XYZ file of C-alpha atoms in Angstrom:
680
model
C -122.462 159.401 152.907
C -121.061 156.912 149.628
C -118.065 154.887 150.941
C -115.955 152.529 148.460
C -118.433 149.555 148.790
C -121.490 151.467 147.448
C -119.783 153.217 144.601
C -120.639 150.935 141.969
C -120.004 151.858 138.537
C -123.441 152.321 137.979
C -124.075 154.968 140.085
C -120.845 156.678 139.131
C -121.546 156.649 135.651
C -125.092 158.347 136.923
C -123.442 161.023 138.720
C -121.259 161.463 135.900
C -124.166 162.243 133.212
C -126.414 164.150 135.656
C -123.325 166.360 137.256
C -122.375 167.461 133.503
C -125.358 168.185 132.285
C -126.067 170.473 135.031
C -122.702 172.127 134.365
C -123.573 172.551 130.990
C -126.828 173.875 131.182
C -125.309 176.589 134.100
C -122.583 177.833 131.652
C -124.554 177.868 128.395
C -126.114 181.552 129.528
C -122.301 182.977 130.319
C -120.824 181.970 127.144
C -120.909 185.718 125.687
C -119.153 186.505 128.493
C -116.773 183.808 129.378
C -113.024 182.892 127.884
C -114.422 181.154 124.581
C -111.698 178.197 125.434
C -113.135 177.546 128.840
C -116.342 175.435 127.644
C -114.064 173.710 124.992
C -111.648 172.370 127.718
C -114.657 171.385 129.748
C -115.839 169.514 126.786
C -112.708 168.056 125.983
C -112.327 166.903 130.178
C -115.550 164.934 130.135
C -114.930 163.257 127.183
C -111.917 162.124 128.265
C -113.302 160.797 131.277
C -116.005 158.900 130.051
C -114.397 157.461 126.881
C -111.127 156.726 128.253
C -113.078 155.600 131.493
C -110.946 157.411 133.962
C -111.869 156.629 137.400
C -108.978 157.488 138.876
C -107.001 160.930 139.133
C -104.218 162.146 137.306
C -100.571 162.884 139.085
C -100.284 165.706 140.983
C -97.244 166.826 138.442
C -100.100 166.623 135.779
C -102.783 168.776 137.894
C -100.392 171.233 138.612
C -99.498 171.991 134.648
C -102.980 171.728 133.630
C -103.726 174.369 136.295
C -101.561 176.521 135.385
C -101.215 176.880 131.738
C -105.001 176.904 131.973
C -104.603 180.086 134.588
C -101.897 181.357 132.231
C -103.965 181.723 129.291
C -107.026 182.890 130.928
C -104.357 185.865 132.245
C -103.971 186.389 128.740
C -107.314 186.713 127.566
C -108.034 189.717 128.987
C -106.508 192.910 129.204
C -108.426 193.814 132.474
C -107.949 191.221 135.383
C -109.387 192.809 137.906
C -113.412 192.378 135.380
C -116.528 191.062 135.937
C -115.775 188.790 133.122
C -112.635 187.444 134.144
C -113.950 186.137 137.873
C -116.966 184.852 136.224
C -114.523 183.214 133.730
C -111.961 181.908 136.455
C -115.117 180.545 138.287
C -116.063 178.565 135.367
C -112.510 177.456 134.777
C -112.168 175.697 138.149
C -115.506 173.783 137.805
C -114.096 172.319 134.569
C -110.650 171.431 136.229
C -112.299 169.859 138.763
C -113.880 167.532 136.820
C -110.520 165.886 136.649
C -110.550 164.431 139.975
C -114.087 164.017 140.275
C -113.698 160.740 142.462
C -114.779 160.694 146.152
C -118.396 162.006 147.434
C -117.032 164.756 148.507
C -115.683 165.960 144.844
C -119.112 165.592 143.526
C -120.477 168.501 146.403
C -117.938 171.021 145.990
C -118.510 170.705 142.190
C -122.232 171.029 142.821
C -121.659 173.948 145.246
C -119.519 175.560 142.448
C -122.289 175.241 140.142
C -124.540 176.697 142.420
C -122.359 180.264 142.124
C -121.742 179.971 138.340
C -125.777 179.890 138.063
C -126.058 182.643 140.149
C -123.667 184.586 138.264
C -126.254 184.845 135.391
C -127.846 187.688 137.333
C -125.010 189.608 137.266
C -124.963 189.888 133.416
C -128.852 190.135 133.039
C -131.472 190.385 135.816
C -134.458 189.711 133.762
C -137.322 187.836 135.161
C -136.766 184.706 132.296
C -132.906 184.468 133.439
C -133.890 184.680 137.114
C -136.511 181.655 136.478
C -133.336 180.001 134.323
C -131.224 179.994 137.159
C -133.690 178.293 139.612
C -134.093 175.569 137.138
C -130.234 175.178 137.387
C -130.447 174.815 140.966
C -133.056 172.534 140.722
C -130.495 170.009 138.674
C -127.662 170.608 141.188
C -130.442 169.421 144.106
C -131.163 166.961 141.935
C -127.043 165.886 141.602
C -127.725 166.072 145.398
C -130.622 163.749 145.776
C -128.785 161.518 143.968
C -125.436 161.139 145.605
C -126.716 160.726 149.214
C -129.610 157.865 148.452
C -127.028 156.047 146.357
C -128.991 156.108 143.283
C -132.300 155.026 144.471
C -134.209 158.342 143.276
C -132.741 157.681 139.621
C -134.538 154.210 139.858
C -137.970 155.332 141.458
C -140.862 157.218 139.254
C -139.123 160.627 138.631
C -142.142 162.892 138.904
C -141.609 161.442 142.982
C -138.049 162.779 143.041
C -139.013 165.824 141.362
C -141.325 166.017 143.887
C -138.328 166.070 146.682
C -136.460 168.702 144.977
C -139.239 171.001 144.580
C -140.196 170.341 148.789
C -136.623 171.868 149.626
C -137.655 175.008 147.447
C -140.760 175.099 149.185
C -139.188 174.694 152.837
C -136.658 177.101 152.018
C -139.501 180.193 150.435
C -140.494 181.406 153.410
C -137.562 182.148 154.966
C -136.040 184.147 151.454
C -139.157 185.918 151.469
C -138.883 187.087 155.245
C -134.975 187.705 154.587
C -136.038 189.603 151.437
C -138.435 192.105 153.213
C -136.448 192.972 156.146
C -132.544 192.397 155.804
C -130.844 195.778 155.307
C -130.503 197.109 151.929
C -126.135 196.732 151.584
C -125.808 197.342 147.920
C -123.117 195.129 146.103
C -120.380 192.962 148.265
C -118.036 193.802 145.638
C -117.335 196.596 143.021
C -116.083 194.721 139.952
C -116.244 196.855 136.564
C -116.845 194.925 133.230
C -114.605 195.213 130.361
C -114.600 198.819 128.743
C -116.026 196.876 125.188
C -119.108 195.428 126.964
C -122.324 196.786 128.088
C -122.508 199.648 126.179
C -125.517 200.590 123.293
C -127.968 202.940 122.676
C -126.898 206.463 122.408
C -123.297 207.445 122.586
C -121.067 211.097 123.143
C -120.808 211.454 119.512
C -123.282 211.883 116.489
C -122.311 210.929 112.733
C -124.556 210.074 110.202
C -126.200 207.037 110.350
C -125.774 206.395 113.519
C -129.557 206.777 114.997
C -130.503 205.488 111.837
C -128.774 202.006 112.612
C -131.237 202.010 115.814
C -134.326 202.244 113.869
C -134.674 198.304 113.862
C -133.659 197.280 117.606
C -136.603 196.719 119.237
C -134.717 196.244 123.115
C -135.674 198.529 125.547
C -134.029 200.837 126.487
C -136.047 202.711 129.780
C -139.515 202.485 131.085
C -140.986 205.386 132.643
C -143.779 205.536 134.933
C -145.638 209.106 135.703
C -146.896 209.755 139.408
C -149.793 211.630 138.129
C -153.001 211.148 135.386
C -151.868 214.647 133.689
C -149.572 213.236 131.603
C -147.469 215.142 128.324
C -148.679 214.470 124.659
C -146.387 212.071 122.291
C -145.115 215.001 120.955
C -143.393 216.507 123.727
C -141.780 213.692 124.973
C -138.116 214.654 124.141
C -136.076 212.455 126.660
C -133.072 214.442 126.914
C -129.842 212.789 127.350
C -126.594 214.222 125.867
C -125.332 217.081 124.699
C -122.977 217.432 121.414
C -121.389 220.737 121.097
C -117.745 220.028 119.037
C -118.491 219.936 115.419
C -115.379 219.100 112.900
C -117.400 218.500 109.950
C -118.349 214.984 110.078
C -119.172 214.322 113.799
C -120.438 216.038 116.694
C -118.872 215.189 120.057
C -119.150 216.496 123.527
C -117.510 219.379 124.422
C -115.265 218.235 127.818
C -114.394 221.901 128.724
C -115.237 223.112 132.476
C -117.518 225.477 131.710
C -120.129 223.135 130.219
C -119.042 219.720 131.601
C -118.285 220.635 135.216
C -121.246 220.389 138.032
C -123.679 223.169 138.547
C -122.578 226.183 139.706
C -124.007 228.234 142.549
C -126.058 230.483 140.038
C -127.527 228.146 137.881
C -128.595 226.198 141.082
C -130.221 229.028 142.482
C -131.896 229.592 139.320
C -133.104 225.507 139.201
C -134.315 226.023 143.110
C -136.082 229.319 142.058
C -138.133 227.573 139.459
C -138.435 224.735 141.316
C -140.197 226.421 144.389
C -142.357 228.950 141.615
C -144.181 225.326 141.330
C -144.597 225.953 137.346
C -147.150 224.300 135.777
C -147.133 221.808 134.746
C -144.959 220.215 136.783
C -144.202 215.798 135.874
C -142.820 213.420 138.362
C -142.230 209.966 137.103
C -139.719 207.285 137.442
C -137.114 205.777 134.854
C -136.094 202.295 135.259
C -132.857 202.674 132.609
C -131.401 199.432 131.320
C -127.436 198.964 131.518
C -125.617 201.385 128.799
C -122.199 201.296 130.653
C -122.258 205.320 129.952
C -122.630 207.665 132.837
C -125.763 209.646 131.357
C -129.093 209.696 132.217
C -132.209 211.050 130.695
C -135.416 213.071 131.517
C -137.762 215.594 129.931
C -136.694 219.764 130.400
C -136.182 221.088 133.065
C -134.958 218.266 134.853
C -134.482 218.458 138.807
C -133.627 214.929 140.230
C -132.429 214.394 144.373
C -130.322 211.189 143.954
C -126.867 210.862 145.903
C -125.856 208.735 142.754
C -126.011 211.450 140.503
C -124.571 214.706 139.256
C -126.422 217.818 137.432
C -124.180 219.447 134.688
C -123.883 223.026 133.377
C -126.000 222.415 130.755
C -128.813 220.255 132.602
C -128.035 217.078 131.462
C -127.512 214.294 134.256
C -125.038 211.834 134.665
C -124.717 209.493 137.162
C -121.212 209.365 139.025
C -120.783 205.849 137.559
C -121.353 203.982 134.586
C -124.504 202.284 134.579
C -123.582 198.743 134.227
C -126.789 197.414 136.035
C -129.823 198.612 135.872
C -130.518 201.977 137.512
C -133.794 203.370 139.095
C -134.212 206.847 139.712
C -137.070 209.622 140.669
C -137.296 213.053 138.898
C -139.464 215.932 138.350
C -139.594 218.021 134.904
C -140.714 221.731 134.523
C -141.023 222.125 130.596
C -142.099 225.367 131.330
C -139.243 226.767 133.315
C -137.490 229.728 131.179
C -133.366 228.938 132.756
C -132.425 232.362 130.699
C -129.401 233.427 132.417
C -126.175 234.371 130.382
C -123.628 232.813 128.219
C -120.494 233.894 129.091
C -117.705 234.478 126.511
C -116.245 231.037 126.457
C -119.743 229.357 125.922
C -120.665 231.469 122.869
C -117.528 230.576 121.103
C -118.143 226.779 121.967
C -121.736 226.876 121.124
C -121.250 229.232 117.864
C -117.930 227.136 116.723
C -117.701 226.058 113.264
C -115.310 223.468 111.366
C -111.805 225.071 111.049
C -110.725 226.075 107.468
C -108.751 223.170 105.478
C -105.439 224.908 104.222
C -103.767 223.660 101.248
C -100.492 224.756 98.859
C -102.355 226.658 96.667
C -105.573 227.388 97.771
C -108.003 227.787 101.234
C -111.470 226.065 101.323
C -114.326 226.563 104.043
C -116.345 223.497 104.908
C -119.700 223.278 103.093
C -119.147 226.788 101.805
C -122.946 226.911 99.963
C -123.949 226.255 103.735
C -122.385 229.238 105.066
C -123.384 231.605 101.888
C -126.789 230.519 102.328
C -127.366 230.551 106.092
C -125.061 234.729 105.928
C -127.800 235.257 103.371
C -130.502 233.975 105.250
C -129.624 235.971 108.713
C -129.401 239.392 106.563
C -132.799 238.746 105.528
C -134.418 237.905 108.554
C -132.077 239.745 111.458
C -134.281 238.020 114.317
C -133.037 234.902 115.216
C -136.757 233.588 115.773
C -137.775 234.861 112.480
C -134.631 233.088 110.946
C -135.563 229.972 112.370
C -139.197 229.861 111.352
C -138.309 230.830 107.145
C -135.620 227.793 107.709
C -138.303 225.400 108.941
C -140.280 226.390 106.177
C -137.719 225.536 103.531
C -137.200 221.837 105.286
C -141.078 221.388 105.156
C -141.417 222.184 101.403
C -138.112 220.790 99.925
C -137.359 217.476 102.356
C -138.511 214.421 103.150
C -137.899 211.783 105.224
C -136.319 208.421 104.996
C -134.809 205.237 106.334
C -132.209 205.099 103.517
C -130.885 208.433 102.801
C -128.044 206.893 101.080
C -124.415 208.071 100.818
C -123.126 211.979 101.015
C -120.107 213.581 100.315
C -116.920 213.478 102.586
C -115.850 216.485 102.176
C -118.656 218.480 101.777
C -121.497 216.619 103.929
C -124.070 219.366 104.619
C -123.776 220.707 101.428
C -124.663 217.577 99.919
C -127.913 217.024 102.081
C -128.879 220.801 102.078
C -128.890 221.240 98.060
C -128.516 217.969 96.500
C -129.818 215.191 98.054
C -132.701 216.785 100.614
C -133.493 213.251 102.222
C -132.316 212.151 105.328
C -132.711 210.879 108.896
C -133.390 213.223 112.139
C -129.379 213.051 112.355
C -129.418 214.562 109.461
C -131.922 217.702 109.547
C -130.393 218.310 113.180
C -126.575 218.490 112.186
C -127.632 220.281 109.284
C -129.550 223.049 111.050
C -127.529 222.816 114.062
C -124.301 224.051 111.516
C -126.887 226.507 109.592
C -127.628 228.219 113.109
C -124.018 228.736 114.029
C -123.113 229.843 110.627
C -125.999 232.717 110.861
C -123.811 233.490 114.452
C -126.790 231.882 116.281
C -125.234 229.435 119.741
C -126.655 226.123 118.664
C -125.871 222.401 120.075
C -127.241 219.322 119.274
C -129.495 217.198 121.678
C -129.023 212.936 122.094
C -131.772 210.969 123.677
C -135.113 209.448 122.502
C -138.176 210.889 121.577
C -141.581 209.272 122.311
C -142.420 205.840 123.150
C -145.120 203.059 123.831
C -147.380 202.830 126.289
C -148.021 199.458 127.981
C -151.154 197.488 127.882
C -152.320 198.538 130.835
C -151.133 202.451 130.402
C -149.540 202.003 133.479
C -145.928 202.932 132.401
C -144.269 203.968 128.810
C -141.689 201.624 127.196
C -138.752 203.335 125.188
C -137.199 201.265 122.800
C -133.640 202.297 121.292
C -135.315 202.513 117.895
C -136.891 205.823 119.815
C -132.986 206.943 119.580
C -133.184 210.742 117.839
C -131.764 213.952 117.828
C -132.702 217.523 118.238
C -131.496 220.928 118.091
C -131.041 223.596 121.012
C -130.769 227.006 119.874
C -130.259 229.673 122.329
C -132.292 232.747 122.391
C -131.589 235.875 124.142
C -133.965 236.482 127.132
C -135.415 232.781 126.372
C -132.759 231.170 127.670
C -132.145 227.543 125.431
C -135.177 226.418 123.448
C -136.065 223.077 121.776
C -136.322 223.022 117.543
C -136.594 219.958 116.160
C -136.421 220.126 112.318
C -137.853 216.888 111.748
C -141.076 217.640 113.215
C -141.042 220.185 110.798
C -140.431 217.599 107.734
C -142.224 214.747 109.370
C -144.487 215.536 112.081
C -145.742 212.366 112.374
C -142.605 211.005 113.675
C -142.862 213.407 116.924
C -147.009 212.903 117.202
C -146.955 209.138 116.924
C -143.525 207.888 118.009
C -141.103 205.904 116.104
C -142.224 202.660 116.312
C -145.516 203.659 114.428
C -144.101 205.962 112.039
C -141.042 203.527 111.285
C -143.579 200.537 110.656
C -145.541 202.753 108.328
C -143.155 204.008 106.214
C -140.399 200.724 106.076
C -141.300 198.187 103.529
C -141.111 194.701 105.619
C -140.478 192.009 102.066
C -139.730 189.059 104.018
C -142.094 186.721 106.194
C -140.028 187.013 109.299
C -140.633 190.542 109.297
C -143.646 190.750 108.850
C -144.004 188.181 111.352
C -142.260 189.599 113.700
C -144.487 193.723 113.350
C -147.523 192.003 113.651
C -150.221 192.959 115.534
C -150.476 189.641 117.718
C -146.044 189.982 118.439
C -146.006 193.218 119.753
C -149.101 192.391 122.027
C -147.475 189.685 123.327
C -144.189 191.282 123.612
C -145.758 194.250 125.900
C -147.593 191.790 127.693
C -144.293 190.090 128.490
C -142.311 193.565 128.881
C -145.365 194.406 131.400
C -144.272 190.942 133.949
C -140.826 192.015 133.318
C -141.016 195.377 134.222
C -143.108 195.012 137.347
C -140.031 192.510 138.486
C -137.751 195.052 138.382
C -139.909 197.479 139.754
C -141.398 195.557 142.811
C -138.314 193.247 143.325
C -134.878 194.519 141.677
C -135.866 198.058 142.817
C -137.258 196.958 146.313
C -134.740 200.126 147.896
C -134.383 201.237 151.409
C -137.626 203.385 151.334
C -139.730 200.574 149.696
C -138.672 198.779 152.463
C -139.138 201.362 155.608
C -142.429 201.582 154.242
C -143.372 198.197 153.299
C -141.964 196.971 157.059
C -143.772 199.858 158.613
C -146.519 198.914 157.090
C -146.690 195.146 158.320
C -145.281 195.115 161.791
C -146.453 199.081 162.779
C -142.789 199.982 163.347
C -139.327 199.466 162.309
C -137.977 198.320 165.945
C -135.560 195.892 166.275
C -138.334 193.491 168.374
C -140.425 193.964 165.863
C -138.486 192.395 163.281
C -137.113 189.767 165.726
C -140.337 188.743 166.464
C -141.270 188.031 162.679
C -138.463 186.453 161.661
C -138.904 184.391 164.996
C -142.435 183.878 163.990
C -141.831 182.705 160.359
C -139.084 179.900 161.598
C -141.624 178.602 164.059
C -144.169 178.518 161.612
C -142.099 176.119 159.481
C -140.917 174.572 162.585
C -144.187 173.703 163.131
C -145.434 171.131 160.892
C -142.109 169.138 161.877
C -143.038 169.231 165.642
C -146.369 168.149 164.886
C -145.530 165.280 163.096
C -143.306 163.437 165.600
C -145.537 165.224 169.149
C -149.090 164.932 167.400
C -150.744 161.807 168.811
C -152.355 160.052 166.427
C -155.708 158.719 165.983
C -156.366 155.402 166.288
C -157.394 153.390 163.361
C -160.736 151.703 163.559
C -160.483 147.606 163.660
C -161.701 145.957 160.695
C -166.067 144.995 160.987
C -164.828 141.231 161.261
C -162.939 142.006 164.961
C -165.598 144.199 165.963
C -168.025 140.677 165.504
C -165.128 138.351 166.895
C -165.206 140.833 170.119
C -169.155 140.420 170.392
C -168.431 136.644 170.271
C -165.688 136.627 172.877
C -168.689 138.921 175.342
C -170.997 136.561 174.490
C -169.453 133.380 176.094
C -167.558 135.243 178.537
C -171.146 135.222 179.866
C -170.946 131.465 180.227
C -167.579 131.169 181.699
C -165.587 130.936 177.988
C -162.612 132.580 178.237
C -159.702 132.397 175.283
C -156.571 131.321 176.612
C -153.226 133.572 175.458
C -151.872 132.016 173.021
C -155.258 129.774 171.909
C -156.371 130.286 168.188
C -159.995 130.736 167.047
C -160.444 127.266 166.506
C -159.112 125.571 169.015
C -161.469 128.352 171.176
C -164.468 127.322 169.108
C -163.971 123.332 169.181
C -163.540 124.212 173.317
C -167.089 125.970 173.695
C -168.455 123.252 170.877
C -167.466 120.694 173.726
C -169.097 123.019 176.839
C -172.188 124.461 174.841
C -173.342 121.136 173.033
C -177.080 122.928 171.795
C -175.178 125.150 170.080
C -172.717 123.430 168.457
C -173.880 123.481 165.020
C -174.065 127.626 164.983
C -170.444 127.841 166.722
C -169.571 125.610 163.655
C -171.074 127.896 160.871
C -169.342 130.424 163.083
C -165.776 128.667 163.147
C -165.981 128.153 159.189
C -166.899 131.679 158.291
C -164.541 133.615 160.522
C -161.406 131.417 158.996
C -162.776 131.809 155.567
C -163.015 135.822 156.207
C -159.418 136.024 158.596
C -157.515 133.715 155.836
C -159.332 135.858 152.525
C -156.806 138.545 151.193
C -156.987 141.680 153.812
C -157.808 144.025 150.873
C -160.273 142.311 149.651
C -162.273 141.502 152.689
C -164.828 144.491 152.973
C -167.739 145.241 155.501
C -170.470 143.659 153.114
C -168.428 140.140 153.470
C -169.069 140.551 157.477
C -172.192 140.623 157.772
C -173.033 136.709 157.504
C -171.001 136.137 159.896
C -172.574 139.480 162.367
C -175.931 137.865 161.630
C -174.801 134.127 162.711
C -173.254 135.876 165.912
C -176.053 138.042 166.618
C -178.456 134.614 166.247
C -176.352 132.610 168.772
C -178.187 132.723 172.174
C -176.313 131.539 174.938
C -177.798 131.274 178.591
């Protein structure tokens, strides 16, 4: 721990630099989620401390005023005080205010720990692998600050790679424990349930549909969900209709969900029985798949017809759509089975028939009454008189779309009062929502129950063909029409106008008809960039599936496979084994006998000389130098005086030579002189 004598100005400046840099890096990804004035306040405090060299904390009264004012402004900044953004903002504000009294080592430690918590908060908003790596980088910076603090700045003066190596060693030591805890610790879920603000985390399709809503998503290639099929037999692209939300109410401009109990309530016993009968019949084909849905801020989920999900966090409504018990504010993974050939005929109640044949109410004025879209109403009635059978009526309507209409990304503006009339009889160019809205209107005008289905269509396979990537550009709207004895049937007028849109998928089709006039757009839609994007998405997908999607079921199977069972003693033995393996290198370092170093050859030669002289009774006394010993030997062995003198000179030359420069070859001469010495 640093004390006052070692806390010099240079060390304080170094700590300031690194702690401020680490805190700034950790706050950077949170800027879209925290109050805008908090980073400015932190920057102002840092500037004040650095510029005016304020080494002492301000008075307690001033600190209390700053804290009270900041907290008050924070409360005003959020309409929902009890929200995830509010708590993250409070934590960030606390770290910024701590800079005011950053003086003692304890203050630095507290700020470092706050910074680690702030870095982890990034994963509350995005759990992609890239952000996880960014969080680890922030942790490395804060651990570097701790090492700098407790080594009195010595690491800062050393070679940088050596100091970074020390930090990485700390992480490597903790890695085995983290892996074991990840594998065996029970999945207890979130320790808190803090909601997001209502205006965040909402993307993709909504519970209403107006002209242009889906068209606005056609250039948004952000991932909406990823689907992995569990069998080799998969549907064709033209059959991949990911049904999400159904819209039944129409006011002449916008389609919305109907919230009446007869439609939005959970499945009743009769419908559950029909669904169970269909499942037990194992109607072919059956598609089993797993969906990883990105955060939407909404409750509805997606799947193919007819959907069956066994998940206690989901509920199926009477229109067989699937909803989550809570809004999807984080990535959600669920398994589903679909039976597309199952016919759930049943019967529509009078109330349901009224909802699905409802048309915009008549607008009354002081002088006259006018129906919305009168030309479309007359056309539907005339066509129904000609084709009494609903399926023949639908066939004639689709033929008209195929012959006279075209698909475009820029349909232009339509009439504000009679938009469907303008589309059907004037413009005749539009996007999927235009075709779906006009078709549903004409069906209802002919007395045929109809509704709008909104979701996604198609998708793009990953490079390894392991999963299907569905983006916001795949958003699509189609029609579901009720046929007596056959139930609800899918009807996609877009397929009649532009079949390539359904057969190729949104991305391939939209790129084939779009004109990218800028170099940036051409580069973005190039084959190389698309392949790179798919490869990176594949990495993220595996991360989401096996790390973030590591749930109770996967944990049980993995641990059971590793240990052969789920007994407490097996798990305890695993944890103890990992701890022992981690501690073993330390034990070996301190207690393992170290091998003796091999003596240098010069000492080997001198030992041999001592043995030869010992044969004639010459022993070196304690503290006697080599020169004194050999001088005494020369007096007693006069006949060997010249040989002993040469040995003394050569040995002293080698002994007083720099040790790093003494090589084995240098001792060869001394060894030869000693070998030639023949003493009897």
